[in-house]
Amino acid sequence: QLSRRHAVLEQEGGQLCIRDLGSKNGLSVDGVHYPAGQDVPLEPGSTMTLGQTLLSVVSLVENLSLN
């Protein structure tokens, strides 16, 4: 299951990272499980598993504003 507040994606200085927010089912990147609170760097081709949901990074865009 995917939690309502499972993880956060952040981009700083051109580096995209994901961090588990203390979810019940945890977070894996490229098959490696990471503890809650740890920033995990992502690259194009990285695959994230959040519960039973699978996400992949296709490309990175610098200075993207969603506001």
Short mmCIF file of N, CA, C and O in Angstrom, two decimals:
data_model
loop_
_atom_site.label_atom_id
_atom_site.label_comp_id
_atom_site.label_asym_id
_atom_site.label_seq_id
_atom_site.Cartn_x
_atom_site.Cartn_y
_atom_site.Cartn_z
N GLN A 1 0.84 -1.19 0.00
CA GLN A 1 0.00 0.00 0.00
C GLN A 1 0.88 1.25 0.00
O GLN A 1 1.95 1.26 0.57
N LEU A 2 0.37 2.27 -0.61
CA LEU A 2 1.04 3.56 -0.65
C LEU A 2 0.38 4.47 0.39
O LEU A 2 -0.84 4.61 0.42
N SER A 3 1.18 5.06 1.27
CA SER A 3 0.66 5.95 2.30
C SER A 3 0.27 7.29 1.70
O SER A 3 0.78 7.68 0.65
N ARG A 4 -0.59 8.03 2.38
CA ARG A 4 -0.97 9.36 1.91
C ARG A 4 0.23 10.29 1.87
O ARG A 4 0.37 11.11 0.99
N ARG A 5 1.09 10.17 2.85
CA ARG A 5 2.33 10.96 2.91
C ARG A 5 3.48 9.98 2.97
O ARG A 5 4.15 9.86 3.99
N HIS A 6 3.75 9.31 1.89
CA HIS A 6 4.72 8.22 1.85
C HIS A 6 6.15 8.74 1.72
O HIS A 6 7.04 8.33 2.46
N ALA A 7 6.37 9.65 0.77
CA ALA A 7 7.73 10.13 0.48
C ALA A 7 7.67 11.51 -0.13
O ALA A 7 6.61 11.97 -0.57
N VAL A 8 8.83 12.16 -0.17
CA VAL A 8 8.93 13.48 -0.80
C VAL A 8 10.07 13.44 -1.82
O VAL A 8 11.11 12.82 -1.56
N LEU A 9 9.84 14.07 -2.96
CA LEU A 9 10.87 14.26 -3.98
C LEU A 9 11.34 15.70 -3.90
O LEU A 9 10.52 16.62 -3.86
N GLU A 10 12.65 15.90 -3.88
CA GLU A 10 13.21 17.25 -3.83
C GLU A 10 14.38 17.34 -4.81
O GLU A 10 15.08 16.36 -5.03
N GLN A 11 14.55 18.53 -5.37
CA GLN A 11 15.68 18.76 -6.26
C GLN A 11 16.46 19.97 -5.75
O GLN A 11 15.90 21.03 -5.54
N GLU A 12 17.75 19.74 -5.47
CA GLU A 12 18.63 20.82 -5.01
C GLU A 12 19.91 20.78 -5.81
O GLU A 12 20.55 19.73 -5.91
N GLY A 13 20.27 21.89 -6.40
CA GLY A 13 21.52 21.97 -7.14
C GLY A 13 21.62 20.97 -8.27
O GLY A 13 22.68 20.43 -8.53
N GLY A 14 20.50 20.66 -8.90
CA GLY A 14 20.51 19.72 -10.01
C GLY A 14 20.44 18.27 -9.60
O GLY A 14 20.41 17.38 -10.45
N GLN A 15 20.42 17.98 -8.28
CA GLN A 15 20.34 16.59 -7.80
C GLN A 15 18.94 16.30 -7.29
O GLN A 15 18.45 16.97 -6.40
N LEU A 16 18.29 15.30 -7.88
CA LEU A 16 16.96 14.87 -7.44
C LEU A 16 17.13 13.80 -6.37
O LEU A 16 17.93 12.88 -6.52
N CYS A 17 16.39 13.95 -5.25
CA CYS A 17 16.44 12.99 -4.15
C CYS A 17 15.02 12.63 -3.73
O CYS A 17 14.08 13.41 -3.91
N ILE A 18 14.88 11.44 -3.16
CA ILE A 18 13.62 11.01 -2.57
C ILE A 18 13.89 10.66 -1.11
O ILE A 18 14.98 10.18 -0.77
N ARG A 19 12.90 10.92 -0.23
CA ARG A 19 13.04 10.62 1.20
C ARG A 19 11.74 10.02 1.70
O ARG A 19 10.67 10.59 1.51
N ASP A 20 11.82 8.87 2.34
CA ASP A 20 10.66 8.24 2.97
C ASP A 20 10.27 9.07 4.19
O ASP A 20 11.14 9.47 4.97
N LEU A 21 8.99 9.31 4.35
CA LEU A 21 8.51 10.13 5.47
C LEU A 21 8.04 9.31 6.66
O LEU A 21 7.25 9.78 7.47
N GLY A 22 8.53 8.07 6.76
CA GLY A 22 8.14 7.21 7.88
C GLY A 22 6.96 6.32 7.54
O GLY A 22 6.19 5.93 8.42
N SER A 23 6.84 5.96 6.28
CA SER A 23 5.72 5.14 5.82
C SER A 23 5.79 3.73 6.40
O SER A 23 6.85 3.26 6.83
N LYS A 24 4.66 3.05 6.40
CA LYS A 24 4.58 1.69 6.93
C LYS A 24 5.35 0.69 6.07
O LYS A 24 6.02 -0.20 6.59
N ASN A 25 5.28 0.84 4.74
CA ASN A 25 5.88 -0.14 3.84
C ASN A 25 7.25 0.25 3.31
O ASN A 25 7.87 -0.52 2.58
N GLY A 26 7.74 1.42 3.63
CA GLY A 26 9.09 1.81 3.27
C GLY A 26 9.30 2.20 1.83
O GLY A 26 8.37 2.34 1.04
N LEU A 27 10.58 2.36 1.49
CA LEU A 27 11.01 2.86 0.19
C LEU A 27 12.22 2.07 -0.27
O LEU A 27 13.16 1.85 0.51
N SER A 28 12.21 1.67 -1.54
CA SER A 28 13.37 1.03 -2.15
C SER A 28 13.72 1.77 -3.42
O SER A 28 12.83 2.23 -4.14
N VAL A 29 15.01 1.91 -3.67
CA VAL A 29 15.50 2.50 -4.92
C VAL A 29 16.47 1.50 -5.53
O VAL A 29 17.42 1.07 -4.87
N ASP A 30 16.17 1.12 -6.76
CA ASP A 30 16.99 0.14 -7.48
C ASP A 30 17.21 -1.13 -6.66
O ASP A 30 18.30 -1.70 -6.61
N GLY A 31 16.15 -1.56 -5.96
CA GLY A 31 16.19 -2.81 -5.21
C GLY A 31 16.80 -2.73 -3.82
O GLY A 31 16.85 -3.71 -3.10
N VAL A 32 17.27 -1.54 -3.41
CA VAL A 32 17.88 -1.36 -2.09
C VAL A 32 16.89 -0.63 -1.20
O VAL A 32 16.39 0.44 -1.55
N HIS A 33 16.59 -1.20 -0.02
CA HIS A 33 15.66 -0.59 0.93
C HIS A 33 16.39 0.48 1.74
O HIS A 33 17.52 0.27 2.19
N TYR A 34 15.73 1.64 1.93
CA TYR A 34 16.31 2.75 2.68
C TYR A 34 15.43 3.10 3.87
O TYR A 34 14.20 3.06 3.77
N PRO A 35 16.05 3.49 4.99
CA PRO A 35 15.28 3.87 6.17
C PRO A 35 14.60 5.22 6.00
O PRO A 35 15.04 6.05 5.19
N ALA A 36 13.57 5.44 6.77
CA ALA A 36 12.86 6.72 6.75
C ALA A 36 13.82 7.84 7.11
O ALA A 36 14.72 7.68 7.93
N GLY A 37 13.65 8.98 6.44
CA GLY A 37 14.44 10.16 6.74
C GLY A 37 15.73 10.28 5.96
O GLY A 37 16.37 11.33 5.99
N GLN A 38 16.15 9.23 5.26
CA GLN A 38 17.40 9.28 4.50
C GLN A 38 17.15 9.79 3.09
O GLN A 38 16.31 9.27 2.38
N ASP A 39 17.90 10.83 2.68
CA ASP A 39 17.82 11.31 1.30
C ASP A 39 18.53 10.32 0.39
O ASP A 39 19.68 9.95 0.64
N VAL A 40 17.83 9.89 -0.65
CA VAL A 40 18.39 8.93 -1.60
C VAL A 40 18.51 9.62 -2.95
O VAL A 40 17.51 10.02 -3.54
N PRO A 41 19.73 9.81 -3.47
CA PRO A 41 19.91 10.45 -4.76
C PRO A 41 19.33 9.60 -5.89
O PRO A 41 19.43 8.37 -5.87
N LEU A 42 18.71 10.27 -6.86
CA LEU A 42 18.12 9.60 -8.02
C LEU A 42 18.79 10.09 -9.29
O LEU A 42 19.17 11.24 -9.39
N GLU A 43 18.90 9.21 -10.25
CA GLU A 43 19.46 9.51 -11.56
C GLU A 43 18.47 9.01 -12.62
O GLU A 43 17.62 8.17 -12.32
N PRO A 44 18.58 9.49 -13.85
CA PRO A 44 17.75 8.91 -14.91
C PRO A 44 17.96 7.40 -14.94
O PRO A 44 19.09 6.91 -14.87
N GLY A 45 16.86 6.66 -14.95
CA GLY A 45 16.91 5.21 -14.93
C GLY A 45 16.68 4.62 -13.56
O GLY A 45 16.44 3.41 -13.43
N SER A 46 16.74 5.44 -12.50
CA SER A 46 16.47 4.94 -11.15
C SER A 46 15.03 4.47 -11.06
O SER A 46 14.12 5.09 -11.63
N THR A 47 14.81 3.37 -10.34
CA THR A 47 13.48 2.82 -10.13
C THR A 47 13.18 2.83 -8.64
O THR A 47 13.95 2.30 -7.85
N MET A 48 12.06 3.46 -8.27
CA MET A 48 11.64 3.55 -6.88
C MET A 48 10.43 2.66 -6.65
O MET A 48 9.53 2.64 -7.47
N THR A 49 10.44 1.97 -5.52
CA THR A 49 9.28 1.17 -5.11
C THR A 49 8.76 1.76 -3.82
O THR A 49 9.48 1.82 -2.82
N LEU A 50 7.50 2.19 -3.84
CA LEU A 50 6.82 2.75 -2.67
C LEU A 50 5.61 1.86 -2.43
O LEU A 50 4.65 1.90 -3.19
N GLY A 51 5.67 1.02 -1.40
CA GLY A 51 4.62 0.02 -1.22
C GLY A 51 4.63 -0.91 -2.42
O GLY A 51 5.64 -1.52 -2.74
N GLN A 52 3.51 -0.98 -3.14
CA GLN A 52 3.43 -1.79 -4.36
C GLN A 52 3.46 -0.92 -5.62
O GLN A 52 3.23 -1.42 -6.72
N THR A 53 3.79 0.36 -5.46
CA THR A 53 3.84 1.29 -6.58
C THR A 53 5.27 1.43 -7.08
O THR A 53 6.19 1.64 -6.30
N LEU A 54 5.45 1.30 -8.39
CA LEU A 54 6.76 1.39 -9.02
C LEU A 54 6.83 2.67 -9.84
O LEU A 54 5.96 2.95 -10.67
N LEU A 55 7.88 3.48 -9.61
CA LEU A 55 8.10 4.72 -10.34
C LEU A 55 9.51 4.71 -10.92
O LEU A 55 10.43 4.18 -10.30
N SER A 56 9.67 5.32 -12.09
CA SER A 56 10.99 5.41 -12.71
C SER A 56 11.31 6.85 -13.06
O SER A 56 10.43 7.60 -13.47
N VAL A 57 12.58 7.23 -12.90
CA VAL A 57 13.04 8.55 -13.31
C VAL A 57 13.41 8.46 -14.78
O VAL A 57 14.24 7.65 -15.17
N VAL A 58 12.77 9.30 -15.61
CA VAL A 58 13.04 9.30 -17.04
C VAL A 58 14.12 10.30 -17.37
O VAL A 58 15.08 9.99 -18.07
N SER A 59 13.99 11.52 -16.88
CA SER A 59 15.00 12.55 -17.12
C SER A 59 14.89 13.60 -16.02
O SER A 59 13.89 13.67 -15.31
N LEU A 60 15.92 14.42 -15.91
CA LEU A 60 15.94 15.50 -14.93
C LEU A 60 15.87 16.83 -15.66
O LEU A 60 16.51 17.02 -16.69
N VAL A 61 15.08 17.75 -15.12
CA VAL A 61 14.94 19.08 -15.69
C VAL A 61 15.39 20.08 -14.63
O VAL A 61 14.88 20.08 -13.51
N GLU A 62 16.36 20.91 -14.94
CA GLU A 62 16.82 21.90 -13.98
C GLU A 62 15.91 23.12 -13.99
O GLU A 62 15.33 23.49 -15.00
N ASN A 63 15.79 23.73 -12.82
CA ASN A 63 15.04 24.99 -12.64
C ASN A 63 13.60 24.88 -13.08
O ASN A 63 13.04 25.80 -13.65
N LEU A 64 12.95 23.75 -12.79
CA LEU A 64 11.54 23.56 -13.10
C LEU A 64 10.70 24.17 -11.97
O LEU A 64 10.93 23.88 -10.81
N SER A 65 9.78 25.05 -12.31
CA SER A 65 8.92 25.66 -11.33
C SER A 65 7.48 25.21 -11.59
O SER A 65 6.99 25.35 -12.70
N LEU A 66 6.82 24.69 -10.56
CA LEU A 66 5.45 24.24 -10.69
C LEU A 66 4.47 25.28 -10.16
O LEU A 66 3.29 25.02 -10.07
N ASN A 67 4.95 26.44 -9.78
CA ASN A 67 4.07 27.51 -9.25
C ASN A 67 3.47 28.32 -10.35
O ASN A 67 3.97 28.57 -11.36
#
